[in-house]
Short mmCIF file of C-alpha atoms and ligand atoms in Angstrom, two decimals:
data_model
loop_
_atom_site.label_atom_id
_atom_site.label_comp_id
_atom_site.label_asym_id
_atom_site.label_seq_id
_atom_site.Cartn_x
_atom_site.Cartn_y
_atom_site.Cartn_z
CA UNK C 16 0.00 0.00 0.00
CA UNK C 17 1.52 3.37 -0.97
CA UNK C 18 1.96 6.05 1.70
CA UNK C 19 -0.67 8.43 0.36
CA UNK C 20 -3.23 5.62 0.23
CA UNK C 21 -2.41 4.71 3.83
CA UNK C 22 -2.96 8.34 4.86
CA UNK C 23 -6.25 8.57 2.97
CA UNK C 24 -7.60 5.37 4.51
CA UNK C 25 -6.41 6.42 7.99
CA UNK C 26 -8.31 9.71 7.64
CA UNK C 27 -11.41 8.02 6.26
CA UNK C 28 -11.25 10.45 3.33
CA UNK C 29 -12.19 10.22 -0.34
CA UNK C 30 -9.66 11.09 -3.01
CA UNK C 31 -11.12 12.76 -6.09
CA UNK C 32 -8.72 13.21 -9.02
CA UNK C 33 -9.34 15.01 -12.29
CA UNK C 34 -7.29 13.09 -14.90
CA UNK C 35 -8.53 15.07 -17.89
CA UNK C 36 -4.96 15.83 -19.03
CA UNK C 37 -3.35 12.51 -18.10
CA UNK C 38 -3.14 11.09 -21.64
CA UNK C 39 -1.33 14.23 -22.82
CA UNK C 40 1.37 13.81 -20.16
CA UNK C 41 4.95 13.12 -21.17
CA UNK C 42 5.67 9.41 -21.17
CA UNK C 43 7.72 7.88 -18.33
CA UNK C 44 11.48 7.62 -19.00
CA UNK C 45 10.97 3.94 -20.04
CA UNK C 46 8.35 5.00 -22.63
CA UNK C 47 5.32 3.73 -20.73
CA UNK C 48 2.27 5.90 -20.18
CA UNK C 49 1.89 7.83 -16.94
CA UNK C 50 -0.32 5.78 -14.65
CA UNK C 51 -3.72 6.76 -13.35
CA UNK C 52 -3.97 7.41 -9.61
CA UNK C 53 -5.97 4.16 -9.57
CA UNK C 54 -2.70 2.24 -9.90
CA UNK C 55 -1.78 3.46 -6.42
CA UNK C 56 -5.23 3.99 -4.95
CA UNK C 57 -7.91 1.70 -6.45
CA UNK C 58 -10.49 3.36 -4.19
CA UNK C 59 -9.98 6.82 -5.69
CA UNK C 60 -12.71 8.64 -7.60
CA UNK C 61 -11.41 9.58 -11.04
CA UNK C 62 -13.02 12.10 -13.40
CA UNK C 63 -12.10 12.37 -17.05
CA UNK C 64 -13.37 14.06 -20.20
CA UNK C 65 -13.36 13.66 -23.97
CA UNK C 66 -12.47 17.34 -24.09
CA UNK C 67 -8.64 17.29 -24.25
CA UNK C 68 -6.83 14.15 -25.53
CA UNK C 69 -9.75 13.33 -27.82
CA UNK C 70 -10.16 16.97 -28.83
CA UNK C 71 -13.92 17.00 -28.20
CA UNK C 72 -13.92 20.29 -26.30
CA UNK C 73 -17.39 21.66 -25.82
CA UNK C 74 -19.15 18.34 -26.44
CA UNK C 75 -19.87 18.21 -22.72
CA UNK C 76 -19.12 14.53 -22.32
CA UNK C 77 -16.89 12.81 -19.81
CA UNK C 78 -16.81 9.91 -17.42
CA UNK C 79 -16.00 8.99 -13.84
CA UNK C 80 -14.56 5.83 -12.34
CA UNK C 81 -16.00 5.15 -8.92
CA UNK C 82 -15.15 2.68 -6.18
CA UNK C 83 -17.71 -0.04 -5.60
CA UNK C 84 -19.10 1.66 -2.52
CA UNK C 85 -22.79 2.42 -2.14
CA UNK C 86 -22.18 5.76 -0.35
CA UNK C 87 -20.27 7.10 -3.34
CA UNK C 88 -22.47 5.49 -5.96
CA UNK C 89 -25.65 6.91 -4.44
CA UNK C 90 -24.16 10.39 -3.97
CA UNK C 91 -22.85 10.51 -7.54
CA UNK C 92 -26.14 9.15 -8.86
CA UNK C 93 -27.97 12.00 -7.10
CA UNK C 94 -25.52 14.52 -8.54
CA UNK C 95 -25.66 13.05 -12.02
CA UNK C 96 -29.44 13.20 -12.26
CA UNK C 97 -29.18 16.90 -11.52
CA UNK C 98 -26.49 17.48 -14.15
CA UNK C 99 -28.07 15.90 -17.19
CA UNK C 100 -30.91 14.00 -18.73
CA UNK C 101 -28.61 12.22 -21.15
CA UNK C 102 -25.80 12.99 -23.55
CA UNK C 103 -27.24 13.28 -27.06
CA UNK C 104 -26.94 10.33 -29.41
CA UNK C 105 -24.38 11.69 -31.95
CA UNK C 106 -22.05 12.62 -29.07
CA UNK C 107 -22.24 9.12 -27.64
CA UNK C 108 -21.48 7.53 -31.04
CA UNK C 109 -18.53 9.90 -31.47
CA UNK C 110 -17.27 9.01 -27.99
CA UNK C 111 -17.39 5.29 -28.78
CA UNK C 112 -15.45 5.94 -32.01
CA UNK C 113 -12.69 7.56 -29.92
CA UNK C 114 -11.44 4.15 -28.86
CA UNK C 115 -10.80 2.68 -32.31
CA UNK C 116 -7.10 2.22 -33.20
CA UNK C 117 -7.45 4.87 -35.95
CA UNK C 118 -8.82 7.46 -33.53
CA UNK C 119 -6.20 6.67 -30.92
CA UNK C 120 -3.44 7.04 -33.53
CA UNK C 121 -4.88 10.42 -34.49
CA UNK C 122 -4.97 11.52 -30.85
CA UNK C 123 -1.38 10.38 -30.29
CA UNK C 124 -0.32 12.39 -33.36
CA UNK C 125 -2.04 15.40 -31.83
CA UNK C 126 -0.19 14.84 -28.55
CA UNK C 127 3.09 14.85 -30.50
CA UNK C 128 2.01 18.05 -32.25
CA UNK C 129 1.43 19.66 -28.85
CA UNK C 130 5.00 18.75 -27.86
CA UNK C 131 6.29 20.59 -30.95
CA UNK C 132 4.10 23.60 -30.11
CA UNK C 133 5.33 23.55 -26.53
CA UNK C 134 8.94 23.79 -27.83
CA UNK C 135 8.03 26.78 -29.99
CA UNK C 136 6.40 28.52 -27.03
CA UNK C 137 9.09 27.75 -24.45
CA UNK C 138 11.89 28.78 -26.83
CA UNK C 139 9.99 31.89 -27.91
CA UNK C 140 9.30 33.08 -24.37
CA UNK C 141 12.92 32.42 -23.44
CA UNK C 142 14.07 34.56 -26.38
CA UNK C 143 11.78 37.37 -25.22
CA UNK C 144 13.15 36.98 -21.68
CA UNK C 145 9.91 35.96 -20.01
CA UNK C 146 10.70 33.02 -17.69
CA UNK C 147 8.58 29.86 -17.66
CA UNK C 148 9.60 28.58 -14.25
CA UNK C 149 7.77 25.26 -14.56
CA UNK C 150 7.89 23.63 -17.99
CA UNK C 151 4.33 22.61 -18.89
CA UNK C 152 3.52 18.91 -19.01
CA UNK C 153 0.19 17.44 -19.94
CA UNK C 154 -1.97 20.49 -20.52
CA UNK C 155 -1.29 22.97 -23.32
CA UNK C 156 -0.59 26.13 -21.36
CA UNK C 157 2.62 27.95 -20.50
CA UNK C 158 2.44 29.98 -17.29
CA UNK C 159 5.14 32.61 -17.42
CA UNK C 160 6.51 35.41 -15.28
CA UNK C 161 6.06 38.96 -16.57
CA UNK C 162 7.32 40.84 -13.50
CA UNK C 163 10.44 42.16 -15.24
CA UNK C 164 8.21 44.19 -17.60
CA UNK C 165 7.11 46.36 -14.67
CA UNK C 166 3.44 45.74 -15.50
CA UNK C 167 1.01 43.77 -13.40
CA UNK C 168 -0.45 40.72 -15.14
CA UNK C 169 -3.86 42.27 -15.77
CA UNK C 170 -2.37 45.37 -17.45
CA UNK C 171 0.11 43.21 -19.38
CA UNK C 172 -2.74 41.12 -20.82
CA UNK C 173 -4.92 44.12 -21.58
CA UNK C 174 -2.11 45.96 -23.35
CA UNK C 175 -0.88 42.84 -25.20
CA UNK C 176 -4.44 42.40 -26.49
CA UNK C 177 -4.95 46.02 -27.52
CA UNK C 178 -1.45 46.80 -28.78
CA UNK C 179 -0.19 43.46 -30.14
CA UNK C 180 -3.50 41.61 -30.67
CA UNK C 181 -2.26 38.69 -28.59
CA UNK C 182 -4.79 37.11 -26.21
CA UNK C 183 -3.40 35.89 -22.88
CA UNK C 184 -4.99 35.15 -19.50
CA UNK C 185 -3.86 36.98 -16.36
CA UNK C 186 -2.76 35.00 -13.30
CA UNK C 187 -5.72 36.15 -11.22
CA UNK C 188 -7.91 33.61 -13.04
CA UNK C 189 -5.85 30.81 -11.44
CA UNK C 190 -5.59 31.87 -7.80
CA UNK C 191 -4.09 34.51 -5.58
CA UNK C 192 -0.49 33.28 -5.32
CA UNK C 193 0.88 34.61 -8.63
CA UNK C 194 -2.13 36.68 -9.66
CA UNK C 195 -0.18 39.83 -10.56
CA UNK C 196 3.12 38.39 -11.76
CA UNK C 197 2.15 35.55 -14.10
CA UNK C 198 0.26 35.10 -17.32
CA UNK C 199 -1.05 32.01 -19.12
CA UNK C 200 -0.54 31.32 -22.81
CA UNK C 201 -2.52 28.54 -24.49
CA UNK C 202 -0.67 26.61 -27.20
CA UNK C 203 -3.76 24.95 -28.59
CA UNK C 204 -3.28 27.28 -31.60
CA UNK C 205 -1.37 26.28 -34.77
CA UNK C 206 2.44 26.48 -34.96
CA UNK C 207 2.13 29.39 -37.39
CA UNK C 208 -0.24 31.33 -35.12
CA UNK C 209 2.03 30.69 -32.13
CA UNK C 210 5.16 31.87 -33.96
CA UNK C 211 3.33 34.98 -35.13
CA UNK C 212 1.94 35.62 -31.61
CA UNK C 213 5.39 35.26 -30.07
CA UNK C 214 6.89 37.67 -32.61
CA UNK C 215 4.23 40.22 -31.71
CA UNK C 216 4.68 39.60 -28.00
CA UNK C 217 8.45 40.12 -28.37
CA UNK C 218 7.91 43.47 -30.13
CA UNK C 219 5.35 44.46 -27.49
CA UNK C 220 7.74 43.67 -24.59
CA UNK C 221 10.53 45.59 -26.33
CA UNK C 222 8.26 48.61 -26.70
CA UNK C 223 7.63 48.81 -22.95
C1 LIG M 315 -8.27 20.21 -15.50
C2 LIG M 315 -9.53 20.26 -16.32
N1 LIG M 315 -10.50 19.38 -16.06
C3 LIG M 315 -11.66 19.38 -16.77
C4 LIG M 315 -11.87 20.31 -17.78
C5 LIG M 315 -13.20 20.40 -18.45
O1 LIG M 315 -13.47 19.52 -19.39
P1 LIG M 315 -14.92 19.57 -20.10
O2 LIG M 315 -14.71 20.24 -21.43
O3 LIG M 315 -15.31 18.15 -20.22
O4 LIG M 315 -15.84 20.36 -19.22
C6 LIG M 315 -10.89 21.22 -18.10
C7 LIG M 315 -11.14 22.18 -19.21
O5 LIG M 315 -10.62 23.22 -19.37
C8 LIG M 315 -9.69 21.22 -17.36
O6 LIG M 315 -8.72 22.13 -17.62
#
């Protein structure tokens, strides 16, 4: 039994993990996929979505893996009946098609594409001199430090949008800790759009 599982059981707690980005994670050094929390804690509650790895953002479809425990099953059943009547039929057919070898190959190719985009973004921000203290892994966002520009994150984003036509998200959307010093860039856009955006961002930072 792993230590965190021991602690959870000792506290009589539930562990709820959102694994929406798990399949986009970097592989382990030996090439195997990063394991679900269920490998360590089979009693965990795991939520997932077709929104990221399968690229079905906005389809409003996901799933949960629940322990075989009537307290959880009944609670989630109550919640679920309040959340939906049912997912519509075309969405469900599309979700089933996600698990064919062809679809999985397509999704893996997209994961590789995100790695290439991540390189463009990390290198580009480094060139501009905006530090990415934690290299992104899994999701497709770089969270970088803009404090050397002398602007707070909100003003930085507002001015980057108005003056360079680059859309970024200020840190305050993600909590108080780095609300004014950090900014999030999504690299879900194409390589071309990212290169162009970084060029513009570089010129914007220089102009400050
Ligand atoms: C960590 C995380 N979990 C879940 C979701 C939501 O997925 P869905 O599109 O299924 O609502 C997102 C989407 O941004 C996310 O970032």
